[in-house]
PDB file of C-alpha atoms in Angstrom:
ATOM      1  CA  UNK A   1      46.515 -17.250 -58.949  1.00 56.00           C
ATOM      2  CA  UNK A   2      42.615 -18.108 -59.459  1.00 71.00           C
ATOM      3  CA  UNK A   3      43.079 -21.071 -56.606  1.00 74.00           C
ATOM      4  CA  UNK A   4      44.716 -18.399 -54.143  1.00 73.00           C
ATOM      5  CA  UNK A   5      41.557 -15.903 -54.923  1.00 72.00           C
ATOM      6  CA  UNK A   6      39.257 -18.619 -54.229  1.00 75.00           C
ATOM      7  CA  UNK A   7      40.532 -19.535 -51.331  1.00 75.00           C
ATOM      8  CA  UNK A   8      40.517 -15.846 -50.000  1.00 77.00           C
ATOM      9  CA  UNK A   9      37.849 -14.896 -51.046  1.00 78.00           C
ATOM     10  CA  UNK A  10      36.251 -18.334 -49.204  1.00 79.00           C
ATOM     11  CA  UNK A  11      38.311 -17.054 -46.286  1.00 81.00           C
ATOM     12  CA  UNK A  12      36.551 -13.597 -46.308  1.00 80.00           C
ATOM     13  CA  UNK A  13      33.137 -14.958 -46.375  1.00 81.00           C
ATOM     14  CA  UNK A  14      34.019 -17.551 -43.284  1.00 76.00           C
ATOM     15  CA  UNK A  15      35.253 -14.732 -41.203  1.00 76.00           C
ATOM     16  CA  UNK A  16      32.361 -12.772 -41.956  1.00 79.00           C
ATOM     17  CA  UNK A  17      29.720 -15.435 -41.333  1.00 79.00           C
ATOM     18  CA  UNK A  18      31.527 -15.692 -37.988  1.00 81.00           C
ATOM     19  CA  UNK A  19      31.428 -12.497 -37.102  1.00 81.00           C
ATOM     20  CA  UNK A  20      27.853 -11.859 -38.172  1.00 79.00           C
ATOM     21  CA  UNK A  21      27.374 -15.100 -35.520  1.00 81.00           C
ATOM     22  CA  UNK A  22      29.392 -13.717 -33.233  1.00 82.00           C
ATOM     23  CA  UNK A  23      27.509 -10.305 -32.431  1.00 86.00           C
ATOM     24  CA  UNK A  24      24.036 -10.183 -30.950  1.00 87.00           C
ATOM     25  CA  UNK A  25      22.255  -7.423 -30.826  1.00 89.00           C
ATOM     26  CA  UNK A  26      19.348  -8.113 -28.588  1.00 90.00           C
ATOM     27  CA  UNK A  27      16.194  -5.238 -29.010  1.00 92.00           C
ATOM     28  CA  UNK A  28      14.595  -3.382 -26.045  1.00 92.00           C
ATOM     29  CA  UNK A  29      12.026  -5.967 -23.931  1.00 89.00           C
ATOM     30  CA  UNK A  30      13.572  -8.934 -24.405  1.00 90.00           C
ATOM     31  CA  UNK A  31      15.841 -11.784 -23.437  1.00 91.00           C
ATOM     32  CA  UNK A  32      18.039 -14.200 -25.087  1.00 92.00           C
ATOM     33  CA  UNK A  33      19.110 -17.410 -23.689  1.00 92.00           C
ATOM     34  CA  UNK A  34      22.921 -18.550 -24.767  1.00 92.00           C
ATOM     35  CA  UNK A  35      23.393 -22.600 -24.643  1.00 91.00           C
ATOM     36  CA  UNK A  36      27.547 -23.440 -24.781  1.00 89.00           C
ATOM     37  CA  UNK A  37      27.564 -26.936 -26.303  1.00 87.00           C
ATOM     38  CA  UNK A  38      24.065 -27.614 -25.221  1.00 85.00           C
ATOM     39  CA  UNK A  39      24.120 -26.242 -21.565  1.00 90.00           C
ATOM     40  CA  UNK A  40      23.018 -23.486 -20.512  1.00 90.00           C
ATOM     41  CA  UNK A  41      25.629 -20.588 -20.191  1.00 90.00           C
ATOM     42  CA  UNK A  42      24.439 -16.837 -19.937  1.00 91.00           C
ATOM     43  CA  UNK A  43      21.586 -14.148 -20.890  1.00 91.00           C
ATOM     44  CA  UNK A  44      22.080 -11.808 -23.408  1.00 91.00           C
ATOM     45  CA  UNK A  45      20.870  -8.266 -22.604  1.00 91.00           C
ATOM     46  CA  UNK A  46      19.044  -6.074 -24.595  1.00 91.00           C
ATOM     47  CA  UNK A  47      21.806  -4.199 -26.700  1.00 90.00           C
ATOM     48  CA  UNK A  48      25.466  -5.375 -28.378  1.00 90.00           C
ATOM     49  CA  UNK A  49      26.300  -8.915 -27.301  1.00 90.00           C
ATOM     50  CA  UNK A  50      29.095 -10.833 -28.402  1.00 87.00           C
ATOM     51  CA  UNK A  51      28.721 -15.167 -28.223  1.00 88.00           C
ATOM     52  CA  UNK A  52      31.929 -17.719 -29.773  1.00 87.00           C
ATOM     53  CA  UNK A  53      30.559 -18.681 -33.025  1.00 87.00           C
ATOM     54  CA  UNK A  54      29.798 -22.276 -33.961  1.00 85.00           C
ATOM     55  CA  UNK A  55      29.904 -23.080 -29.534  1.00 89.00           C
ATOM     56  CA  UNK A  56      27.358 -20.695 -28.822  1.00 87.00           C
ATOM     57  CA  UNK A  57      23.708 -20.656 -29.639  1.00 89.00           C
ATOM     58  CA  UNK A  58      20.643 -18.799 -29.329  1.00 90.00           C
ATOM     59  CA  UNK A  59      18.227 -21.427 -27.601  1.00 90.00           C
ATOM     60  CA  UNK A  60      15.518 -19.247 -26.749  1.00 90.00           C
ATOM     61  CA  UNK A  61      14.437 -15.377 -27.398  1.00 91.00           C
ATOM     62  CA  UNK A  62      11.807 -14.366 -24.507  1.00 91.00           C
ATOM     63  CA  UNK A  63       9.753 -11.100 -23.997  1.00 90.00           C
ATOM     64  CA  UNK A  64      10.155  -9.125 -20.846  1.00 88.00           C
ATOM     65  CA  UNK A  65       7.464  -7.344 -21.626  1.00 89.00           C
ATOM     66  CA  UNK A  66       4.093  -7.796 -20.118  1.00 89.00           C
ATOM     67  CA  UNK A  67       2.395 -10.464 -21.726  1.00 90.00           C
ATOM     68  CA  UNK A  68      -1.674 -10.971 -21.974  1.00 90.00           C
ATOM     69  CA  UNK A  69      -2.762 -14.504 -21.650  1.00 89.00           C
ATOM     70  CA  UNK A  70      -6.316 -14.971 -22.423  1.00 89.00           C
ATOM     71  CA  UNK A  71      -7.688 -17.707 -20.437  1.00 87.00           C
ATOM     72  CA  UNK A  72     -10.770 -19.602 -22.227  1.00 88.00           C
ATOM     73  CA  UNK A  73     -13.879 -19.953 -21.462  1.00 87.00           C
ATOM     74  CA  UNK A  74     -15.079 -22.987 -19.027  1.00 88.00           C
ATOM     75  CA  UNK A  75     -17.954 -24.675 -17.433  1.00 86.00           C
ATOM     76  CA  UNK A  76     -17.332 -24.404 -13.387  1.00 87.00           C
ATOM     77  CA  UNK A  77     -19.621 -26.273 -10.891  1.00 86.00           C
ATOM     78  CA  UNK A  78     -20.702 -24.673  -7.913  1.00 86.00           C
ATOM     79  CA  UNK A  79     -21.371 -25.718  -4.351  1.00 87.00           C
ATOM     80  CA  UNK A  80     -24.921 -25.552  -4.638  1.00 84.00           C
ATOM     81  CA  UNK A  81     -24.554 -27.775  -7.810  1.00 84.00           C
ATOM     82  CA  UNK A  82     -25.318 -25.143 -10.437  1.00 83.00           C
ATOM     83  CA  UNK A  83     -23.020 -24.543 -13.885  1.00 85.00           C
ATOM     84  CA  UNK A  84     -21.797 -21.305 -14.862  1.00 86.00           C
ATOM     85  CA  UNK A  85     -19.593 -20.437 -17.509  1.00 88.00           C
ATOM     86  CA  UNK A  86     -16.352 -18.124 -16.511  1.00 88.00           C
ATOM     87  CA  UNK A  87     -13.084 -17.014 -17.992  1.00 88.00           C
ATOM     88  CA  UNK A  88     -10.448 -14.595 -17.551  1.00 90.00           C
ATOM     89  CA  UNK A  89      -7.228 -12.692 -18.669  1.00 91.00           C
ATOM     90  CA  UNK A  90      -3.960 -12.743 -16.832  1.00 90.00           C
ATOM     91  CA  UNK A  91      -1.374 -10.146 -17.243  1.00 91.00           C
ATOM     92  CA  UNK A  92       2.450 -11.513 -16.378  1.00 91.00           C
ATOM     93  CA  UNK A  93       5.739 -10.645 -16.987  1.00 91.00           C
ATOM     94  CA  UNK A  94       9.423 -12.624 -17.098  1.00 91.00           C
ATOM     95  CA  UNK A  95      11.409 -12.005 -14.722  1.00 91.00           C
ATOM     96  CA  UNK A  96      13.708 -14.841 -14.313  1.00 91.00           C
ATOM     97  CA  UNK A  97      14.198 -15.754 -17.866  1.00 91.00           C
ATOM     98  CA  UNK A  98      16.448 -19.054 -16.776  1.00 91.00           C
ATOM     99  CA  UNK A  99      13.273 -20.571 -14.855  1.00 90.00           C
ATOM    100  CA  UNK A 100      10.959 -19.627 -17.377  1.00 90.00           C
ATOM    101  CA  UNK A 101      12.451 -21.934 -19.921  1.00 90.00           C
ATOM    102  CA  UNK A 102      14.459 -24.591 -18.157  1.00 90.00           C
ATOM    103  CA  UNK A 103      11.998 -24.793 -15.428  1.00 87.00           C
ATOM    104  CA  UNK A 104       8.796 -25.807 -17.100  1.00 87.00           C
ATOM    105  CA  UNK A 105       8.470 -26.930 -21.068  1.00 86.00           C
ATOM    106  CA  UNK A 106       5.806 -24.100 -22.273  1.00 88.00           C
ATOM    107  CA  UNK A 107       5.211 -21.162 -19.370  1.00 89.00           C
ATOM    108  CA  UNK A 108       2.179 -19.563 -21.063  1.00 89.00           C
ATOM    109  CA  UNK A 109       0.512 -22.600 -21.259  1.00 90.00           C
ATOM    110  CA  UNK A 110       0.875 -23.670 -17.386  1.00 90.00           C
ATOM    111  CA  UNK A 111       0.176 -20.975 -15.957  1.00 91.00           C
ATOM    112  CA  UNK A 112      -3.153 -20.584 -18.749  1.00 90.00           C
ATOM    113  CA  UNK A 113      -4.021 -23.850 -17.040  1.00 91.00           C
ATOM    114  CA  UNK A 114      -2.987 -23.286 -13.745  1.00 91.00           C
ATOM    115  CA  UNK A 115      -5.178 -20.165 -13.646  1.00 91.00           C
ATOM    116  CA  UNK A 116      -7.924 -22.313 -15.349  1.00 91.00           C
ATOM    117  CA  UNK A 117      -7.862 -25.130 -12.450  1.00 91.00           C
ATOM    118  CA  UNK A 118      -7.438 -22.378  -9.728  1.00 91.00           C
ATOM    119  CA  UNK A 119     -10.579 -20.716 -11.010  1.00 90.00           C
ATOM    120  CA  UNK A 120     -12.726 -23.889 -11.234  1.00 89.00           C
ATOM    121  CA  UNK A 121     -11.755 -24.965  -7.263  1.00 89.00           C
ATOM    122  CA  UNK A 122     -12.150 -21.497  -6.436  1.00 90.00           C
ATOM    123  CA  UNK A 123     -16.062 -20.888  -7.453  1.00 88.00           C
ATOM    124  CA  UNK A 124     -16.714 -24.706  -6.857  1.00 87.00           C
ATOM    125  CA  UNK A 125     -16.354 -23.385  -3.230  1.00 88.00           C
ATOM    126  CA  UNK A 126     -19.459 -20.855  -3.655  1.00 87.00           C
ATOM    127  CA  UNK A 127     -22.419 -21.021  -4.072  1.00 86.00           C
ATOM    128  CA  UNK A 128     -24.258 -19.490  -7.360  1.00 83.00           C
ATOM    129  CA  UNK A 129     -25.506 -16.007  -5.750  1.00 83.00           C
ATOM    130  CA  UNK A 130     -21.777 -15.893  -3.975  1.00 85.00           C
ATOM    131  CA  UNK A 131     -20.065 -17.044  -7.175  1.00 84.00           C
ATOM    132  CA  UNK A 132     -21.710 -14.630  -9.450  1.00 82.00           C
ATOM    133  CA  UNK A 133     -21.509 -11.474  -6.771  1.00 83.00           C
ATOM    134  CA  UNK A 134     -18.102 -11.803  -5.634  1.00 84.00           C
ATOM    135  CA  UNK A 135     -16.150 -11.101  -8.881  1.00 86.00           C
ATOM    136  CA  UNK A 136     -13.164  -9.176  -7.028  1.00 87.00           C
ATOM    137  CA  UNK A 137     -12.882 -11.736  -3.836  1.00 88.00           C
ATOM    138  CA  UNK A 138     -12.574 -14.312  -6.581  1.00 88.00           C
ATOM    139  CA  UNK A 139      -9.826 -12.165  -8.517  1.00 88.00           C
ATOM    140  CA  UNK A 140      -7.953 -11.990  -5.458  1.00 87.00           C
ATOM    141  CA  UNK A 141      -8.094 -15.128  -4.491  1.00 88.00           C
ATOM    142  CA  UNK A 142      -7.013 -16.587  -7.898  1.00 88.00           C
ATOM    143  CA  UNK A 143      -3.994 -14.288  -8.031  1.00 86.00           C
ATOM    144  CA  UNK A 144      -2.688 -14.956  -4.338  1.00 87.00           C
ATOM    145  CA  UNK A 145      -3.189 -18.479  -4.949  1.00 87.00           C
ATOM    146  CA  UNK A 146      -1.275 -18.701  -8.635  1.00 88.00           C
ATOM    147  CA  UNK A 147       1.685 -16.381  -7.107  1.00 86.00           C
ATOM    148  CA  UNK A 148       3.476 -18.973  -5.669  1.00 85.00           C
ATOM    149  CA  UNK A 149       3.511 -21.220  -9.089  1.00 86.00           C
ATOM    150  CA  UNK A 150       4.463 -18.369 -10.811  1.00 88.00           C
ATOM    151  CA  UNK A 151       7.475 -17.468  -9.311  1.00 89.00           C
ATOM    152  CA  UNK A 152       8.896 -20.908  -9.247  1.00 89.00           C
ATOM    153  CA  UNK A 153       8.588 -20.469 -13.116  1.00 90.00           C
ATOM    154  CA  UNK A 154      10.139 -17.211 -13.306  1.00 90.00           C
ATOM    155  CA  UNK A 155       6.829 -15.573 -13.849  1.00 90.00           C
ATOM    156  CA  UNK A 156       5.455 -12.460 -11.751  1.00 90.00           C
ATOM    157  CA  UNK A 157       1.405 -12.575 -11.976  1.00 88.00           C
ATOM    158  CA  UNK A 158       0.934  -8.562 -12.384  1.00 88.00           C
ATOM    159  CA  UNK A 159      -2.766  -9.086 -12.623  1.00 87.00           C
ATOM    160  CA  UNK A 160      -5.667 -11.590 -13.235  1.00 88.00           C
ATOM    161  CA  UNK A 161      -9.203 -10.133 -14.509  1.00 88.00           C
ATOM    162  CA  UNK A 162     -12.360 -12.062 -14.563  1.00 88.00           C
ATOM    163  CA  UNK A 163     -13.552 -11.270 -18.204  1.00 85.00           C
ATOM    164  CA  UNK A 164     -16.867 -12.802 -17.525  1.00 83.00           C
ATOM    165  CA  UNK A 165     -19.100 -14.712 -14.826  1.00 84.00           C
ATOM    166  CA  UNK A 166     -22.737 -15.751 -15.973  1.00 82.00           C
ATOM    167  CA  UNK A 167     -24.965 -18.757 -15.659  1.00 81.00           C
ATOM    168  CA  UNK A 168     -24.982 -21.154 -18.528  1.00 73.00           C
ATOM    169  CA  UNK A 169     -28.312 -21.180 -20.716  1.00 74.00           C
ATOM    170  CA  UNK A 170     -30.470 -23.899 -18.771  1.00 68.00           C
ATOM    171  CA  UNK A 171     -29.240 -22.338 -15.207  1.00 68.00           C
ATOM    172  CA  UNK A 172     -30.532 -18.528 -16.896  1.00 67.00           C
ATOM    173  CA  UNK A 173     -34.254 -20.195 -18.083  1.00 72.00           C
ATOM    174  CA  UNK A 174     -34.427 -21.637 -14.732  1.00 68.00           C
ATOM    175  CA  UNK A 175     -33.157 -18.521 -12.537  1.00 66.00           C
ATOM    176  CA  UNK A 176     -35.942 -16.854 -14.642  1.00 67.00           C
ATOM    177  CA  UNK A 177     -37.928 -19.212 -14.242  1.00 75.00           C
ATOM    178  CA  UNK A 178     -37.818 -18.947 -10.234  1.00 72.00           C
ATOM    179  CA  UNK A 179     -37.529 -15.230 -10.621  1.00 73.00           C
ATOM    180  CA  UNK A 180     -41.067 -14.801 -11.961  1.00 72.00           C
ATOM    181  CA  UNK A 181     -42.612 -17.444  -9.281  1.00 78.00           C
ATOM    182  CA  UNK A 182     -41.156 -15.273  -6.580  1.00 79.00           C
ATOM    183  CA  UNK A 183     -43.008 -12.019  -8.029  1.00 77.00           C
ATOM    184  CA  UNK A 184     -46.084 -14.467  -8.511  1.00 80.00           C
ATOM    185  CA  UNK A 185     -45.466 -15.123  -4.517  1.00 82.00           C
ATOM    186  CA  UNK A 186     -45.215 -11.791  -3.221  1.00 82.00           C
ATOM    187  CA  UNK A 187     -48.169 -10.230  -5.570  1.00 80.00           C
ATOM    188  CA  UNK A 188     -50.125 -13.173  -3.891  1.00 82.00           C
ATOM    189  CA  UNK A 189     -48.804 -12.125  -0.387  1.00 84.00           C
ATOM    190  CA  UNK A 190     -49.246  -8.834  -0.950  1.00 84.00           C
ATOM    191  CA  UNK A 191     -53.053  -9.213  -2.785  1.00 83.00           C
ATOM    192  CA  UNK A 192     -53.752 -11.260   0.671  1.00 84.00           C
ATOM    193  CA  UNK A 193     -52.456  -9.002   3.060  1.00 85.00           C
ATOM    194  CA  UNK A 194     -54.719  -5.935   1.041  1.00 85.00           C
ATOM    195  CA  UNK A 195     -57.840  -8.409   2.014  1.00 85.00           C
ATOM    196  CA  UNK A 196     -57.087  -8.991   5.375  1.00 86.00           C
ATOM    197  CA  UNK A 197     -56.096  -5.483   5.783  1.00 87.00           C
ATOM    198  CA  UNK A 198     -59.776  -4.709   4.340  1.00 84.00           C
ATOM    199  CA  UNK A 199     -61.760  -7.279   6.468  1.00 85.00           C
ATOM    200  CA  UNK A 200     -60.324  -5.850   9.112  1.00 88.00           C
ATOM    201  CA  UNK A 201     -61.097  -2.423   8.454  1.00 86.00           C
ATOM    202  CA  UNK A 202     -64.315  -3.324   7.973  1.00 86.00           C
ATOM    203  CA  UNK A 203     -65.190  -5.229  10.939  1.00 86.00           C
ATOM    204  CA  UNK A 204     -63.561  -2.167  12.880  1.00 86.00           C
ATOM    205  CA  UNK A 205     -66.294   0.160  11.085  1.00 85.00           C
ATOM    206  CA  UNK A 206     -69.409  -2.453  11.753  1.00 84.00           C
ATOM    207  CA  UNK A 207     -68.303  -2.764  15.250  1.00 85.00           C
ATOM    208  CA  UNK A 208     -67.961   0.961  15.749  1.00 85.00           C
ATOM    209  CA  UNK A 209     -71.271   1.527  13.636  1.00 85.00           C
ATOM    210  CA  UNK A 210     -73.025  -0.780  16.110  1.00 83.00           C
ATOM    211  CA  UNK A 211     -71.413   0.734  19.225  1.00 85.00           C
ATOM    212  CA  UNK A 212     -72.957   4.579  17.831  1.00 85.00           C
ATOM    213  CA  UNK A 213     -76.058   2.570  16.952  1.00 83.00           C
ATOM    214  CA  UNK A 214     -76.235   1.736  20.488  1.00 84.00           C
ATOM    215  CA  UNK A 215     -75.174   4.245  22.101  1.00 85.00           C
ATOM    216  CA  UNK A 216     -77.900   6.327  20.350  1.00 83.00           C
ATOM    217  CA  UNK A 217     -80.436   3.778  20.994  1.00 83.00           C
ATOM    218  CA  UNK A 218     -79.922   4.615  24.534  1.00 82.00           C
ATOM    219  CA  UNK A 219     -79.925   7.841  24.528  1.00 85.00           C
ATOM    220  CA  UNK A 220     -83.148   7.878  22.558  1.00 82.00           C
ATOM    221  CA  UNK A 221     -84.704   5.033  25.357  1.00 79.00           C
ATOM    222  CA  UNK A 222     -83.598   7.865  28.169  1.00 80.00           C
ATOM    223  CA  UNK A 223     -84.794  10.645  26.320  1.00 79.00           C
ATOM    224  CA  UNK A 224     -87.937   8.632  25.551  1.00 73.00           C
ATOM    225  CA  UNK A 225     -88.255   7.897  29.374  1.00 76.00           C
ATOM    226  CA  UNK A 226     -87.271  11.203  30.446  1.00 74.00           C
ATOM    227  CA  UNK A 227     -90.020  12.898  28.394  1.00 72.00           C
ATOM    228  CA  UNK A 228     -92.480  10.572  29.594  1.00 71.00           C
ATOM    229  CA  UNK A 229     -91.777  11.419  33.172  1.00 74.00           C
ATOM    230  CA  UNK A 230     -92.121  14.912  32.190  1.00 72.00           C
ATOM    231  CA  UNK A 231     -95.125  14.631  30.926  1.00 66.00           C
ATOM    232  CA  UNK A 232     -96.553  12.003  33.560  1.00 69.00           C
ATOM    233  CA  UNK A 233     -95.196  14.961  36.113  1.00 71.00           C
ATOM    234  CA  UNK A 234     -97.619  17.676  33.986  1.00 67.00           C
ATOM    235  CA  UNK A 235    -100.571  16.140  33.651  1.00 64.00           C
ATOM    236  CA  UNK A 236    -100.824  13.872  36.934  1.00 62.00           C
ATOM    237  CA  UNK A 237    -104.354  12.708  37.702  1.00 63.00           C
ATOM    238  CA  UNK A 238    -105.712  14.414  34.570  1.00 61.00           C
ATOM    239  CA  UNK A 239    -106.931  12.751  31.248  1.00 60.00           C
ATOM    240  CA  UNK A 240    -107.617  15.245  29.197  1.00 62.00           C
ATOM    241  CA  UNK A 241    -104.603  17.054  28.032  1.00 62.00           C
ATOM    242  CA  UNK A 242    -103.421  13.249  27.409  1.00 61.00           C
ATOM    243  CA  UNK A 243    -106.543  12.820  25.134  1.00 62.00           C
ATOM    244  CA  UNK A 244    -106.082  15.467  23.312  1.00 62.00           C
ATOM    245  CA  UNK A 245    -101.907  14.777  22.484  1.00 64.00           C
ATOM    246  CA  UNK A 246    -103.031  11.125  21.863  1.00 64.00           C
ATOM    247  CA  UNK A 247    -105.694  11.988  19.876  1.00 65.00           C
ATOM    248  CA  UNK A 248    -103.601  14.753  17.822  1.00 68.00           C
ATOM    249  CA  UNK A 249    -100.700  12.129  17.238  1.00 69.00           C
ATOM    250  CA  UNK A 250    -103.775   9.906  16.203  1.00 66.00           C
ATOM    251  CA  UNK A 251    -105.104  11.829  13.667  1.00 72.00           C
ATOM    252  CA  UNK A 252    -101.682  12.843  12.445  1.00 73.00           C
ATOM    253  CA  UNK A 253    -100.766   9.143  12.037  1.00 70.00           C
ATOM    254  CA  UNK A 254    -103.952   8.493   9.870  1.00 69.00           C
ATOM    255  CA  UNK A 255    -103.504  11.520   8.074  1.00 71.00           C
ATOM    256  CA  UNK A 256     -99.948   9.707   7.292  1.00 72.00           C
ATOM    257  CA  UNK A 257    -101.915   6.450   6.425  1.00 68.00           C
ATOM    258  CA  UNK A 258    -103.724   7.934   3.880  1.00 67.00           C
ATOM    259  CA  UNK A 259    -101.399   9.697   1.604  1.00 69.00           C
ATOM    260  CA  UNK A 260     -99.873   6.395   0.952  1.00 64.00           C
ATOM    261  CA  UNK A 261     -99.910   5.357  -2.901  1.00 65.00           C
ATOM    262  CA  UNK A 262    -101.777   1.931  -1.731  1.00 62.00           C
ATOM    263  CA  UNK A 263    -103.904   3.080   0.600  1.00 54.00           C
ATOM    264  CA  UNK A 264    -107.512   2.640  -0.336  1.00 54.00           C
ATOM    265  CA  UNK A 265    -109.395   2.972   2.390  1.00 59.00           C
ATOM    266  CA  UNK A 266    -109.180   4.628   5.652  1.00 56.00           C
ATOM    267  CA  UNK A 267    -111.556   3.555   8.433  1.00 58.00           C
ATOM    268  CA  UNK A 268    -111.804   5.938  11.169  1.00 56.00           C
ATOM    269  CA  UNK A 269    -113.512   5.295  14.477  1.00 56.00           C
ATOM    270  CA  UNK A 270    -116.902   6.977  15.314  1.00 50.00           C
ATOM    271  CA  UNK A 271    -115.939   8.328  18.511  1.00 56.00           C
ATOM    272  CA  UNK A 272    -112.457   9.586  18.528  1.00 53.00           C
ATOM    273  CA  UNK A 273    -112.518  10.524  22.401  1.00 56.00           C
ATOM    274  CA  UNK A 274    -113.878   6.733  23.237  1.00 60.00           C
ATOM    275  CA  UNK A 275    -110.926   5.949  21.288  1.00 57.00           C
ATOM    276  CA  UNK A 276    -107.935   7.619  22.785  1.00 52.00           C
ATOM    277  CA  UNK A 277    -109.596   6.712  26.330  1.00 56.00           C
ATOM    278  CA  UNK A 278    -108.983   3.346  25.561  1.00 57.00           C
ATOM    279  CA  UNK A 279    -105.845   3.469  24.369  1.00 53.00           C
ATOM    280  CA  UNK A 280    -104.935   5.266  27.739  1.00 51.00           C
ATOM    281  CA  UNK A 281    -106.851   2.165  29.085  1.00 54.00           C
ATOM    282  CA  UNK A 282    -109.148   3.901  31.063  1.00 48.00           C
ATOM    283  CA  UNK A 283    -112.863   4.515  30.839  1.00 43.00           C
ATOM    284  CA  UNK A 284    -114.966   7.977  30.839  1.00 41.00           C
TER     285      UNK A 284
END
């Protein structure tokens, strides 16, 4: 009676272990893979599933959700030989759950490093300015150039972001390093152009200084000349009203002489008349 019990009750608990093997029930967002004596044989859904106990298997359990791969950061050589340091983050998603696992041995992984090598042949094609202004041609680039990879692993690419783009630290000290020789440069330029701006300016004033210089020179000289033939016209043959404006510019002039702070002595001539008669040069 005890052996019978035993043996039911062992019967019970195998036909409960194989039932509890037997039904699946695969969650919302994912995939399970279903190996038959090691090959591979169907996909479980995402609700009740039934598999034959002890042929079937659960190989793998994958996520048909979106999944976030960070990709790390790297040191990327340019065209122009400089090093900057980039990395990203890829968004992708399973859709052919078969390839994913049975067509390459860890799918977040390659396409992590396929992204990683795409990247690096992608900005060693640029040069640094390029590289480090063309953060959405490089996006694109990457993600048209990944696609193909990706589907051949079951993999749909929804969307690769460069996270960051920057020079390493010796390329930053020596980009600042140019940066503030440039300003030096153009605040020399600039200080030089301000002088030769000035000279020229004032070469423009002393030549039009001299030009009003002469020009009033010469109309002085013709006013000068024209006077004089004025007054040679007046007078004519006569000395004496040429005396006497001689004589009164004379007398002015040494009245002139004498104020001066240095002036100590003042000779004047005996005969004033005698003089002015010979400065017109001619004799009484």
């Amino acid at each position: 009676m005890e052996a019978g019990f035993v043996v039911a009750l062992a019967l019970l608990a195998f036909v409960v272990v194989t039932i509890a093997k037997g039904v699946r029930i695969v969650p919302q967002g994912e995939e399970w893979i279903v190996e038959r004596l090691g090959k591979y044989h169907g996909t479980l859904k995402p609700g009740l599933n039934v598999v034959i106990p002890y042929i079937d298997r659960i190989a793998y359990q994958l996520v048909t959700k979106d999944i976030i791969l960070d990709v790390q950061e790297q040191e990327v050589i340019t065209r122009d030989n400089a090093v900057i340091l980039t990395n990203a983050i890829a968004f992708v998603k399973v859709t052919d759950p078969v390839k994913a696992v049975y067509g390459v041995t860890d799918f977040s992984e390659a396409i992590r490093n396929l992204i990683m090598t795409t990247l690096r042949s992608i900005v060693g094609e640029m040069e640094l300015d390029e590289a480090l202004s063309s953060r959405d041609k490089i996006k694109a680039r990457l993600r048209e150039s990944i696609a193909d990879e990706a589907i051949d692993w079951g993999l749909t690419v929804k969307s690769v972001e460069i996270q960051d783009i920057k020079p390493s630290q010796s390329m930053q000290k020596a980009m600042e390093m140019q940066a503030a020789a440039e300003r030096e440069r153009k605040a020399v330029v600039t200080k030089s152009e301000g002088a030769k701006q000035s000279a020229i300016l004032e070469a423009e004033a002393r030549l039009e200084s001299a030009k009003r210089d002469a020009n009033a020179q010469v109309m002085m000289a013709e006013a000068s000349a024209e006077a004089i033939r004025r007054v040679s016209a007046a007078i004519g043959e006569q000395t004496g009203p040429m005396a006497f404006l001689l004589g009164e510019k004379y007398i002015a002039a040494m009245e002139r002489l004498g104020e001066k702070d240095n002036a100590k002595l003042v000779v004047l001539p005996a005969d004033l008349q005698d003089a002015v008669r010979g400065l017109l040069g001619r004799k009484g």
